[in-house]
Short mmCIF file of C-alpha atoms in Angstrom, two decimals:
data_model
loop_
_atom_site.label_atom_id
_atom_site.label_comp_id
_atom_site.label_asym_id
_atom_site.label_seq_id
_atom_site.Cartn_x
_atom_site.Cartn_y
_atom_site.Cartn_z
CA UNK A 66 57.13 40.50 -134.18
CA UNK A 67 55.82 37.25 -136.42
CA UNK A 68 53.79 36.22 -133.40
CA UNK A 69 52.57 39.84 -133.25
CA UNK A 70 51.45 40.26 -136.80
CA UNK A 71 49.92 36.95 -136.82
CA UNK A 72 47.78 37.82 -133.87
CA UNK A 73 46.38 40.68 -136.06
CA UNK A 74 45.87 38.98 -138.87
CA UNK A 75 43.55 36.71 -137.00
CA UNK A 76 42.18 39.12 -135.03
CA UNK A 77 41.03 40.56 -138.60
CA UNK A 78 39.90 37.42 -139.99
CA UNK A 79 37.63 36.59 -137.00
CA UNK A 80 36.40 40.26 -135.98
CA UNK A 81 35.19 41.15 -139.45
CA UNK A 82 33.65 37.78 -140.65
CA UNK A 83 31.85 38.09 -136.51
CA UNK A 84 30.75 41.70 -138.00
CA UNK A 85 29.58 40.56 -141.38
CA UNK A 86 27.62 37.79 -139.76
CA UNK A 87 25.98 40.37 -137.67
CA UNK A 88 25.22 43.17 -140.15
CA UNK A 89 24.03 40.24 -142.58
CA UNK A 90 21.53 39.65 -140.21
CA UNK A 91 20.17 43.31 -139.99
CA UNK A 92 20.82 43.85 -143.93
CA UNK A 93 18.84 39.83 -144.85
CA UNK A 94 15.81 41.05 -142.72
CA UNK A 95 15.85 45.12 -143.18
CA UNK A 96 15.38 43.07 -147.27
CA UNK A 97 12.55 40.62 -146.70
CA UNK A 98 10.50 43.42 -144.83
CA UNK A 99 10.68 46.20 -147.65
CA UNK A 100 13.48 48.15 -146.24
CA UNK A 101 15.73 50.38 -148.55
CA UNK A 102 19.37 49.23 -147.64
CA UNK A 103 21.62 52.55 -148.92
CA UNK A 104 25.38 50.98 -147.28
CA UNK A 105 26.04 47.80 -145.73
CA UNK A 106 29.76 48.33 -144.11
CA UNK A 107 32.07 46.16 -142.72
CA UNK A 108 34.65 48.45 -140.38
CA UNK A 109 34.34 52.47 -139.54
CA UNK A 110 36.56 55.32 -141.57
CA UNK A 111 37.89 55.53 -144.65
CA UNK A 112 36.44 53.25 -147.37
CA UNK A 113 39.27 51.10 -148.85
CA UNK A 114 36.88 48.95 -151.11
CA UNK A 115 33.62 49.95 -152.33
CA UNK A 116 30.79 48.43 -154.87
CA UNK A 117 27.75 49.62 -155.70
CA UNK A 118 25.63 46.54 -156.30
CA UNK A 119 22.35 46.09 -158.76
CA UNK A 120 20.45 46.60 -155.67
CA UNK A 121 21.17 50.04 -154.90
CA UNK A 122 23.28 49.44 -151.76
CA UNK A 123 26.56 50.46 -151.57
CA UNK A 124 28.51 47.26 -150.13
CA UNK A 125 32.05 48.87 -148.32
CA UNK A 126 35.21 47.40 -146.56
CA UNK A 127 36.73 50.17 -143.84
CA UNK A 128 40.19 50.43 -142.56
CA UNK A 129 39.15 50.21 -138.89
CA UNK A 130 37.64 46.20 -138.55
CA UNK A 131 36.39 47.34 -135.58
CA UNK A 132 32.54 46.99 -135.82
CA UNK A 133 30.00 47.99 -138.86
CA UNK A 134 26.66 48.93 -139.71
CA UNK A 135 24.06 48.54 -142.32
CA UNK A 136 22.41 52.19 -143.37
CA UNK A 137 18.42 52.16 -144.13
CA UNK A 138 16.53 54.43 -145.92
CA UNK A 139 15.07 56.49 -142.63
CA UNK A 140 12.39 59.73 -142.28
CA UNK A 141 14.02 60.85 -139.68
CA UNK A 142 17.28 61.37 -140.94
CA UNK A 143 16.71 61.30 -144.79
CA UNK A 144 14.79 63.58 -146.60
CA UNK A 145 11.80 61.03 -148.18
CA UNK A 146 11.14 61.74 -151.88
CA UNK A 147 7.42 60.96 -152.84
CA UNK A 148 6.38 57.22 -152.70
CA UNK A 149 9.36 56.43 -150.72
CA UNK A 150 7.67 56.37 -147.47
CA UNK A 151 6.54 52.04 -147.87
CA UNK A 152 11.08 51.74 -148.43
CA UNK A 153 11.92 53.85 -145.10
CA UNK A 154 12.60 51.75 -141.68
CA UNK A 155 10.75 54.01 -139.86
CA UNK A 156 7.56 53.63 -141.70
CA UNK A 157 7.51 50.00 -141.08
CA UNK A 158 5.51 48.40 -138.37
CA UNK A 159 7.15 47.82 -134.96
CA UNK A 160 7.31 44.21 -135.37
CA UNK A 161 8.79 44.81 -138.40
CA UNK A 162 11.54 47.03 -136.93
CA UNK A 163 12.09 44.91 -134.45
CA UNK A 164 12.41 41.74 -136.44
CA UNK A 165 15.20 43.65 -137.99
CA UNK A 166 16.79 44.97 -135.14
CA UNK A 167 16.50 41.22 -133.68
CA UNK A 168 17.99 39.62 -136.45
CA UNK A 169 21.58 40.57 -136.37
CA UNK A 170 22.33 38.84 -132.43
CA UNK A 171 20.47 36.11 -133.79
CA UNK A 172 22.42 35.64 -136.82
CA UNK A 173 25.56 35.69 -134.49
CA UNK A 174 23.85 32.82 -132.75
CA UNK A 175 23.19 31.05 -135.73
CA UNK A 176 26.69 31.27 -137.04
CA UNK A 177 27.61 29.69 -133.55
CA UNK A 178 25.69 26.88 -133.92
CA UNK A 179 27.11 26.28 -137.93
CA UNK A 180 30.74 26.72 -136.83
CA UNK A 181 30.49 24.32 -134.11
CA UNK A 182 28.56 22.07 -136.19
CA UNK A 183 31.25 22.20 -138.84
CA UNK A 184 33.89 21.98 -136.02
CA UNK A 185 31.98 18.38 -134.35
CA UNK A 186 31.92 16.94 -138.60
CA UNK A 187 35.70 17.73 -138.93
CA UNK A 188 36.42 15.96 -135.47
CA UNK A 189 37.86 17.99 -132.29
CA UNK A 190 41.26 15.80 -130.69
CA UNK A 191 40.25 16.16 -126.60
CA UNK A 192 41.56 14.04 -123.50
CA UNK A 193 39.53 12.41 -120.78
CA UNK A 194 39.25 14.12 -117.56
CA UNK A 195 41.53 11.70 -115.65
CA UNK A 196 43.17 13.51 -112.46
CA UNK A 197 46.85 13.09 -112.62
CA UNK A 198 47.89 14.75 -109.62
CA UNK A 199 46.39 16.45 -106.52
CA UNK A 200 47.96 18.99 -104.88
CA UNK A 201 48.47 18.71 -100.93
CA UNK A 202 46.30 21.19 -98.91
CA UNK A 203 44.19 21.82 -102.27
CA UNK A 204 39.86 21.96 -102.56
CA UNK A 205 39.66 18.87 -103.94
CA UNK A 206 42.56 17.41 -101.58
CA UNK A 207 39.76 18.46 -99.34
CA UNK A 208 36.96 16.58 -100.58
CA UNK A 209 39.05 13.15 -101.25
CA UNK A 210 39.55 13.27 -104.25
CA UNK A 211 42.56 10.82 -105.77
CA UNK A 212 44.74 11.00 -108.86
CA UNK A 213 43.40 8.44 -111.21
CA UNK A 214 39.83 9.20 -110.89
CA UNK A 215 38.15 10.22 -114.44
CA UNK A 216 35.21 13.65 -113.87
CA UNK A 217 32.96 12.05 -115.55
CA UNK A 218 30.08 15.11 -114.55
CA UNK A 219 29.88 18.64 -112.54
CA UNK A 220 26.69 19.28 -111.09
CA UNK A 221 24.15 18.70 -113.37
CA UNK A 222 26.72 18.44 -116.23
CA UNK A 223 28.34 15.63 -117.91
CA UNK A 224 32.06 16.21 -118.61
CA UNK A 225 33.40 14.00 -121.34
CA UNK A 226 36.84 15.80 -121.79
CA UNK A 227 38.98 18.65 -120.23
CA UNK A 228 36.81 21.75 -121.93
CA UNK A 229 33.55 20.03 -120.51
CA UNK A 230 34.82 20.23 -116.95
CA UNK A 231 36.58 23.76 -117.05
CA UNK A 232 33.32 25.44 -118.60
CA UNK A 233 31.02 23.70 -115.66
CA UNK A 234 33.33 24.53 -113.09
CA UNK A 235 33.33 28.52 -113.96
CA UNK A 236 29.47 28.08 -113.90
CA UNK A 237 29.69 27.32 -109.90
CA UNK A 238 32.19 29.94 -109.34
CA UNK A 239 30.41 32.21 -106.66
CA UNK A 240 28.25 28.89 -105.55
CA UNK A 241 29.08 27.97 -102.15
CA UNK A 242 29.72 24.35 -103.15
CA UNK A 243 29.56 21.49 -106.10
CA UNK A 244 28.93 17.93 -106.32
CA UNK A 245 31.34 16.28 -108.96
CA UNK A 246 30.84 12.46 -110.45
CA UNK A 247 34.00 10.44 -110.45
CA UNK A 248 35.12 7.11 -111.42
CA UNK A 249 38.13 5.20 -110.12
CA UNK A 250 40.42 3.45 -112.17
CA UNK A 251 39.40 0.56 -113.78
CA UNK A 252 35.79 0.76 -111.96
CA UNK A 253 32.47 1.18 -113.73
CA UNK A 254 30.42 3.07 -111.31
CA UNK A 255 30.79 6.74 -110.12
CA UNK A 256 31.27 8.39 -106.31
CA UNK A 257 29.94 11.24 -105.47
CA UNK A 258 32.45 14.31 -104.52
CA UNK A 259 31.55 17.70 -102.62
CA UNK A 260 34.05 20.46 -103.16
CA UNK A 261 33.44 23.35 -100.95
CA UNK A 262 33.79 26.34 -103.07
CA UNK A 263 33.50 28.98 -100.40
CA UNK A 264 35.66 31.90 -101.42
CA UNK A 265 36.96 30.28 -104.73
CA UNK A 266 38.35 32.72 -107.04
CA UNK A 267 41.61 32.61 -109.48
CA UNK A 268 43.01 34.52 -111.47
CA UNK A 269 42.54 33.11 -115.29
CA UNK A 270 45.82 35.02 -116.39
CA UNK A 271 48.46 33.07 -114.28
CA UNK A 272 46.00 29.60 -113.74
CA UNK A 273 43.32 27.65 -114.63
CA UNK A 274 40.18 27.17 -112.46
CA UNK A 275 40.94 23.61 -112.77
CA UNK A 276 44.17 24.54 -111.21
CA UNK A 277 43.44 26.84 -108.99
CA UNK A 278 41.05 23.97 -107.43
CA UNK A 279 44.14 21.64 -106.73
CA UNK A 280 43.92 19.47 -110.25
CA UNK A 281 46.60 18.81 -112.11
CA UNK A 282 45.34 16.88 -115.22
CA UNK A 283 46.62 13.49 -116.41
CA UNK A 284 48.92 14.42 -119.32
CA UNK A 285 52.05 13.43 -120.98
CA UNK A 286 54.84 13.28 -118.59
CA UNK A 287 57.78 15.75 -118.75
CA UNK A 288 61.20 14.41 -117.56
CA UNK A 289 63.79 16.15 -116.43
CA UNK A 290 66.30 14.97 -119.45
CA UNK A 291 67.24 17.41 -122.32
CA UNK A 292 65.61 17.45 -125.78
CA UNK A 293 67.47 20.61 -127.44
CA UNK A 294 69.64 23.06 -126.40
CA UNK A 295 68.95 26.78 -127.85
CA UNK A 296 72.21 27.44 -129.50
CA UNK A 297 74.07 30.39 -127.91
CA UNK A 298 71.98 30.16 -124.39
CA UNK A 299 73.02 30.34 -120.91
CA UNK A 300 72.52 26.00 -120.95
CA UNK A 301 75.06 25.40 -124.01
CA UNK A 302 77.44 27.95 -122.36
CA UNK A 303 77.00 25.80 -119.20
CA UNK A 304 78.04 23.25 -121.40
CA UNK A 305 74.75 20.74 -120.62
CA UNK A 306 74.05 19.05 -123.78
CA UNK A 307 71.23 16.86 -125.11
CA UNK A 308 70.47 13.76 -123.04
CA UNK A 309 71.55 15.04 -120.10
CA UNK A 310 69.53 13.71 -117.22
CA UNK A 311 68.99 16.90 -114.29
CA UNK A 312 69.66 15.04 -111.02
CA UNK A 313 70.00 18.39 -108.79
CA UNK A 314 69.79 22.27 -109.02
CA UNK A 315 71.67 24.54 -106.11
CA UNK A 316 70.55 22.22 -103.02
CA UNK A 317 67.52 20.62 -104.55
CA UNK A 318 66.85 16.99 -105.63
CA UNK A 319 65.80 17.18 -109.28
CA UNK A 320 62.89 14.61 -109.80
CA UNK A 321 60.30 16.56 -111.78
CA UNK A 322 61.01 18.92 -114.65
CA UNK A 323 58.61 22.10 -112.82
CA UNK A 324 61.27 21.54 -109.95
CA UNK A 325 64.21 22.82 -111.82
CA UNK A 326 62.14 25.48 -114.02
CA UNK A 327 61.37 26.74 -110.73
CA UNK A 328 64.66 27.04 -110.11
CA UNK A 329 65.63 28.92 -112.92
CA UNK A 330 63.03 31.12 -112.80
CA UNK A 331 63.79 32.48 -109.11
CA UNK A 332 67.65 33.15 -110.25
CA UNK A 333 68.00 35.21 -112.84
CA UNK A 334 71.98 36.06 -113.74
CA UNK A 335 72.85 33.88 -110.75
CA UNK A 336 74.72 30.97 -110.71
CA UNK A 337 73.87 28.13 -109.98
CA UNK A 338 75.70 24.59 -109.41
CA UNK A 339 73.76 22.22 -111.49
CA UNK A 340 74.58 18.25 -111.06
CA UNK A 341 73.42 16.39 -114.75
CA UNK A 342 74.22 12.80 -115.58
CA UNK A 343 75.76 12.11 -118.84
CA UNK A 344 76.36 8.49 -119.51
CA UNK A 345 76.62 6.99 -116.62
CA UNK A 346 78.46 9.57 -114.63
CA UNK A 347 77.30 12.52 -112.40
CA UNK A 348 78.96 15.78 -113.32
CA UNK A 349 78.48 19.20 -111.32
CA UNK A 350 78.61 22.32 -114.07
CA UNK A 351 77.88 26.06 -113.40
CA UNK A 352 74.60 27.72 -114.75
CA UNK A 353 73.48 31.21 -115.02
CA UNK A 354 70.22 31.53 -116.14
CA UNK A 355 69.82 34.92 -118.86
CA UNK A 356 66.53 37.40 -117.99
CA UNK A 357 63.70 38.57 -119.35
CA UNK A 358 60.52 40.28 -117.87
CA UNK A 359 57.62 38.39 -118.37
CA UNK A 360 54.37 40.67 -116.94
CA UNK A 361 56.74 43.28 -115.08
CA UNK A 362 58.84 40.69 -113.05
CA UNK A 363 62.46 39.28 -113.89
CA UNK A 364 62.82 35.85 -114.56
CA UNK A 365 65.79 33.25 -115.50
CA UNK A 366 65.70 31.22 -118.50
CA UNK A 367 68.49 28.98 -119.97
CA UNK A 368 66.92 27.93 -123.52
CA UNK A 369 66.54 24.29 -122.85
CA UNK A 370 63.98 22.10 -123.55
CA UNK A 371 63.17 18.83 -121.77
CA UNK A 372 62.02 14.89 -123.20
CA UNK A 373 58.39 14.29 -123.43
CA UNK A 374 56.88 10.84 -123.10
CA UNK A 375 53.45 10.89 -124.26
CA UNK A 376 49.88 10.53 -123.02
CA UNK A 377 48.75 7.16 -123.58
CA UNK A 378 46.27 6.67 -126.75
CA UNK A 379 43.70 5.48 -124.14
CA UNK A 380 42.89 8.56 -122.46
CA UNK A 381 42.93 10.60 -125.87
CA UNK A 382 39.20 10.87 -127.78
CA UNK A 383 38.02 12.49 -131.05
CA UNK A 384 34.63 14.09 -130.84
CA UNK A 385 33.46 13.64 -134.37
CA UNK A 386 30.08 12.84 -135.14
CA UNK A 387 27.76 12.70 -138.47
CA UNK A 388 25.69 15.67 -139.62
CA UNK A 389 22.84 15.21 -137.59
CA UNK A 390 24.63 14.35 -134.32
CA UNK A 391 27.03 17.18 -135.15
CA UNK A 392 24.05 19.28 -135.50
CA UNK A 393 22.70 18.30 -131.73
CA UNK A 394 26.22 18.79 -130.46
CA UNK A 395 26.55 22.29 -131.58
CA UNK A 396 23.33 23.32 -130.35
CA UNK A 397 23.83 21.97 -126.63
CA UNK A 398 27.88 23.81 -127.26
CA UNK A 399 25.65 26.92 -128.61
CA UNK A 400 23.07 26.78 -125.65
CA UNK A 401 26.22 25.74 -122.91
CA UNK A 402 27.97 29.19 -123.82
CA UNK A 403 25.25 31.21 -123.86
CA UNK A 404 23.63 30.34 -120.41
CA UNK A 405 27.57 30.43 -119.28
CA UNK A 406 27.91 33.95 -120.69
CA UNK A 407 24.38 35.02 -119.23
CA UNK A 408 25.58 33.79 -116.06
CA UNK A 409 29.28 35.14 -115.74
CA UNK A 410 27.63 38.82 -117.10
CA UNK A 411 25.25 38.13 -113.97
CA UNK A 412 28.32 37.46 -111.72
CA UNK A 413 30.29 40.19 -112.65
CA UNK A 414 27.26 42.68 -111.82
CA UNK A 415 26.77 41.26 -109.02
CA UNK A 416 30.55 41.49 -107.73
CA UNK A 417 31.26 37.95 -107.78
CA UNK A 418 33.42 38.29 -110.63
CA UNK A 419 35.99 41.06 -110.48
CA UNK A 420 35.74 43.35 -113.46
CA UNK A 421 39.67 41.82 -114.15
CA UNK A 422 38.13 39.34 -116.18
CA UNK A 423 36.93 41.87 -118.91
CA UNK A 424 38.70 41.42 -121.93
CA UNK A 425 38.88 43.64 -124.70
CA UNK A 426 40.47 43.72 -128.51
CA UNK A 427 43.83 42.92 -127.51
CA UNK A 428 42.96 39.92 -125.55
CA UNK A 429 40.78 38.74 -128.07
CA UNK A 430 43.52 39.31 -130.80
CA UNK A 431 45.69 36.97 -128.88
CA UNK A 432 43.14 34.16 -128.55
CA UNK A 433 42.52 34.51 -131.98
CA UNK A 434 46.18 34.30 -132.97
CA UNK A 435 46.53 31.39 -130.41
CA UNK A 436 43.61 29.45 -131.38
CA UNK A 437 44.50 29.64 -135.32
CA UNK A 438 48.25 28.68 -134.37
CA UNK A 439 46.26 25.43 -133.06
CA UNK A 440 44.56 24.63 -136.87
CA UNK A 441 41.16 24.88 -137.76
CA UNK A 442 38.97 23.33 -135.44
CA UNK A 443 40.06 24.98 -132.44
CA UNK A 444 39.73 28.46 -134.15
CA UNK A 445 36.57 27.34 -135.36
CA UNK A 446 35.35 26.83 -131.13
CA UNK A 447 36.80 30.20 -130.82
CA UNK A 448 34.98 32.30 -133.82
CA UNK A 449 31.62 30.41 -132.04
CA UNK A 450 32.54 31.58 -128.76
CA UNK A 451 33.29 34.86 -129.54
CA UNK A 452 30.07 34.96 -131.82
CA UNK A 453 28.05 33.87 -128.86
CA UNK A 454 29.68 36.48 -126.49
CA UNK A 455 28.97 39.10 -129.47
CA UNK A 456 25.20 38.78 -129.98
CA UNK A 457 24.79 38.89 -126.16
CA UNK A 458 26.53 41.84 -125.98
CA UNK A 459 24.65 42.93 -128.73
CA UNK A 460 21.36 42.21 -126.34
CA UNK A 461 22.60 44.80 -123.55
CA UNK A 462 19.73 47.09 -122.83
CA UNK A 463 21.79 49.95 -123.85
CA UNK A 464 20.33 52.56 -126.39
CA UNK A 465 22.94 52.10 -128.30
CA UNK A 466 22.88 48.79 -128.93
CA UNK A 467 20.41 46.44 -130.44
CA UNK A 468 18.78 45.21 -126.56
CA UNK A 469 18.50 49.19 -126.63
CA UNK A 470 16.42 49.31 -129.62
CA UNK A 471 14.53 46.46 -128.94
CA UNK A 472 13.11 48.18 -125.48
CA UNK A 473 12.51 51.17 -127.03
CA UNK A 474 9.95 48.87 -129.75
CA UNK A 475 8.85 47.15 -127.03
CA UNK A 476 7.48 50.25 -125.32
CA UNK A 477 6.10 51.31 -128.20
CA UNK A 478 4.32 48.02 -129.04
CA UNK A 479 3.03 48.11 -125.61
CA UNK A 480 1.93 51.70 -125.38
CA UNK A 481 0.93 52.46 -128.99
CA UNK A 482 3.02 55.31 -129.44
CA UNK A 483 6.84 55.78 -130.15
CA UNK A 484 9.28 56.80 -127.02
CA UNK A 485 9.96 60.63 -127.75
CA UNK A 486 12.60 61.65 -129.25
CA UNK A 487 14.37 63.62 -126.49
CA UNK A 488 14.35 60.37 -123.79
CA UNK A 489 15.64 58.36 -126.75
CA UNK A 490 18.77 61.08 -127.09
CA UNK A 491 19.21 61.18 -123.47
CA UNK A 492 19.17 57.08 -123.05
CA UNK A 493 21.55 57.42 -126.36
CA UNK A 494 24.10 59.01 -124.31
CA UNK A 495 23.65 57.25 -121.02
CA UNK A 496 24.03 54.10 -122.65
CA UNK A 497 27.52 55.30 -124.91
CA UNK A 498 29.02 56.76 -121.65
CA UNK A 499 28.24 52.70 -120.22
CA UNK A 500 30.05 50.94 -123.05
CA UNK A 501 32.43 53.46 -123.14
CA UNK A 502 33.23 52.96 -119.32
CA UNK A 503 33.34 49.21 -119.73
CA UNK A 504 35.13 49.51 -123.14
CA UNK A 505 38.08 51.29 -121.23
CA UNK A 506 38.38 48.57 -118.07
CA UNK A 507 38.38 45.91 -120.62
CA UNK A 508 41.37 48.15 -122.51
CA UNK A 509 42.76 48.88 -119.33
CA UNK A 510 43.05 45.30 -118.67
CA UNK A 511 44.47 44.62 -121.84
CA UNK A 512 47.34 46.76 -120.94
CA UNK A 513 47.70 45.18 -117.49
CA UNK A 514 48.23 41.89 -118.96
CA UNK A 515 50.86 42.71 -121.36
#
C-alpha cells in the first residue's frame, strides 16, 4: 500500500509541475502579446485552491492533476465589452496566436533541456557498457560478439554507459540490421560488429532490448550464498540460515544464483530437496516455496536473499560536468529523446511497434514512483523524458491539441482567411474520438500489466 501511495504522490509531483510548465508557456506568451488571461488552472473539476492575483487572472489548483488550461479573454465565446477587442485572443494576429499556441510544447522542451542540465551539474552514477555474458544461440552470439568487450557506439551513436546503448538500440528496432563499435579488453582500438536485426521485437514489460538481443551486462556478481532470511518464510521454516552456500536444488547443480530462483519460481507449494553447505559440511533440507501471482501466473518464493560482491570501481563513471558542458549535454539528451520519440511515434503508425507499448497514467505513475525511489537525479531524467514525450504529444495534428491549432493558423496564414467554424467543430470531434481511442489502449494496457 506504501509503495502504492508513493507512486501517486510522484505521479502528482511530476504530472502537475509537467502541466504548469506547459500552461506557463501558453499563459508567459498569451502576456507579452496583449492577451487578457481570465484563469490559469492546474488540474480539471472542483477548485481546491484559488487566488485572484493583481493581474486579473484567477490562478487555481483542481482535484483532478490530470491536465490544465489557461482561459483568454475570446470574441467568440465571451461577450466583448467596448475597447476590449485589442485584450481578446481572437483579435490578435495569426502569428500572434500561434506564437501562443506554440509556446506551451516549447516550454515543455525547454524545461527538458533545464532538468537535464541540472541533472549533468549534480552528477548522474552510470556503468560502462562492458558485456558480461552472452547468451548461446542469441543476435549478438550471432555476430561474434564476446563477454568482455566494452559498446563503445551503435550506429552513428556513441554509447558511453548502459542508457546510451539501450536508447540507440530502440532507435534500430524495425531496421533490418546495425553496426555496433566494440573494444576488447585491455585493447585501444574498436571492431566493427553487424547484428542482424531481422524480426527483432521484445517485449519491454518482461525484458530489456539489451536482453532480448542476447546481452547480459557486466554487473556485480550474485552468488548463490545467503544474505538474510525473511523471518517467518518458507527458507527459515526450511531451516537454511545466513551463510549458507546453495550447492543443488531438486536434481540441479547450483552454480549461479538465477539457477535456483528459477527453481523456485517453477514450484510453487512443492517441495523440494535442497542440498546447502554450512561450514564445511553438505546438508540436504526440505523446501517449499510459498505463492503469489505476479501478472496472472503462480510463482514460488522462499524470502531469501543472496551475497552480492560488487562491480569493480573501474567500470563505474559519474557524468558530471560544469555549467556550460552540462548545458551541451542536456541539449544533445533533449535532441536524443525527441528524434527517439519522433521515431518510435513513426514506428508504431507504421506497425512496427505494436500498440502494447502505449503507456498511459498508471504506467507513468509507476515510473515516477520508481524513478524518485532512485533520488533525485534519476527522477530528474524522468520529469525530462516525460516533458519531452508531453510537448510532442502536444504537437499531434489533432484539433484538439496544440499541432491542431497550429494547422488550423497555418491555413489561415496561408489562405488569408480563418478555417470556418463548422470544419473546425467537425475536426474538434474527429480529433477527441483519436485521443480518446488511443487514451483507452494506453489504459487498457495499463490494466494488462498489472
Amino acid at each position: 500500500m506504501g509503495g502504492v501511495l508513493w507512486n501517486i504522490g510522484a505521479f502528482i509531483v511530476a504530472l502537475g509541475l509537467l502541466v504548469a510548465v506547459h500552461e506557463f508557456g501558453h499563459f508567459w506568451v498569451a502576456r507579452r502579446c496583449g492577451v487578457k488571461v481570465e484563469r490559469f488552472s492546474i488540474g480539471f473539476g472542483k477548485a481546491i485552491w484559488r487566488r485572484v492575483g493583481k493581474d486579473g487572472t484567477e490562478y487555481v489548483l483542481a482535484l483532478i492533476p490530470l491536465g490544465g488550461y489557461v482561459k483568454m479573454l475570446d470574441g467568440r465565446v465571451d461577450e466583448l465589452k467596448p475597447g476590449d477587442e485589442q485584450f481578446a485572443f481572437n483579435h490578435k494576429s495569426v502569428w500572434a496566436r500561434m506564437a501562443i499556441v506554440a509556446a506551451g510544447p516549447i516550454a515543455n522542451f525547454v524545461f527538458a533541456l533545464f532538468a537535464l542540465w541540472l541533472m549533468f551539474m549534480i552528477g548522474v552514477p552510470a556503468v560502462k557498457p562492458v558485456v558480461g555474458e552472452v547468451r548461446p544461440a542469441s543476435i549478438v552470439a550471432a555476430a561474434g560478439i564476446e563477454p568482455g568487450m566494452e559498446i563503445v557506439g551503435v550506429g552513428d551513436k556513441a554509447t558511453g554507459d548502459w542508457e546510451s546503448v539501450t536508447y540507440a538500440l530502440i532507435s534500430h528496432l524495425g531496421d533490418d540490421s546495425v553496426q555496433l563499435k566494440l573494444k576488447a579488453a585491455n585493447t585501444s582500438y574498436a571492431v566493427d560488429k553487424t547484428l542482424q536485426l531481422d524480426g527483432w521485437q521484445f517485449d519491454p514489460d518482461k525484458e530489456s532490448p539489451i536482453g532480448s538481443l542476447g546481452i547480459v551486462p557486466l554487473g556485480g556478481k550474485v552468488l548463490p550464498v545467503v544474505e538474510a532470511i525473511v523471518p517467518k518464510s518458507a527458507s527459515e521454516k526450511a531451516g537454511i540460515q545466513v551463510g549458507d552456500r546453495i550447492k543443488r536444488v531438486g536434481e540441479q547443480e547450483v552454480t549461479e544464483w538465477a539457477q535456483f530462483v528459477l527453481q523456485v519460481q517453477q514450484s510453487p507449494e512443492q517441495p523440494l530437496p535442497v542440498v546447502v553447505e554450512r561450514a564445511g559440511s553438505e546438508l540436504t533440507l526440505t523446501l517449499t516455496p510459498d505463492v503469489k501471482k505476479v501478472r496472472g501466473q503462480l510463482v514460488g518464493f522462499v524470502g531469501l536473499s543472496p551475497q552480492l560482491v560488487p562491480l569493480p570501481d573501474e567500470y563505474r563513471i559519474l557524468l558530471q560536468y560544469g555549467p556550460l558542458q552540462a548545458l551541451w549535454q542536456g541539449a544533445q539528451k533533449t535532441w536524443s529523446l525527441t528524434t527517439l520519440t519522433f521515431d518510435m511515434i513513426g514506428k508504431l503508425i507504421g506497425g512496427i511497434v505494436s500498440l502494447d507499448n502505449l503507456s498511459g497514467p498508471i504506467s507513468i505513475a509507476k515510473g515516477a514512483g520508481s524513478s524518485a525511489d532512485y533520488g533525485l537525479v534519476y527522477f530528474l531524467g524522468f520529469l525530462a523524458l516525460i516533458s519531452v514525450n508531453l510537448g510532442i504529444i502536444n504537437l499531434f495534428p489533432l484539433p484538439v491539441l496544440d499541432g491542431g491549432h497550429l494547422v488550423y493558423f497555418l491555413i489561415e496564414a496561408v489562405t488569408g482567411k480563418p478555417v470556418s467554424d463548422k470544419i473546425q467543430e467537425v475536426g474538434f470531434r474527429i480529433g477527441a474520438a483519436i485521443l480518446m481511442l488511443l487514451m483507452g489502449i494506453a489504459l487498457f494496457n495499463d490494466f494488462a500489466r498489472l
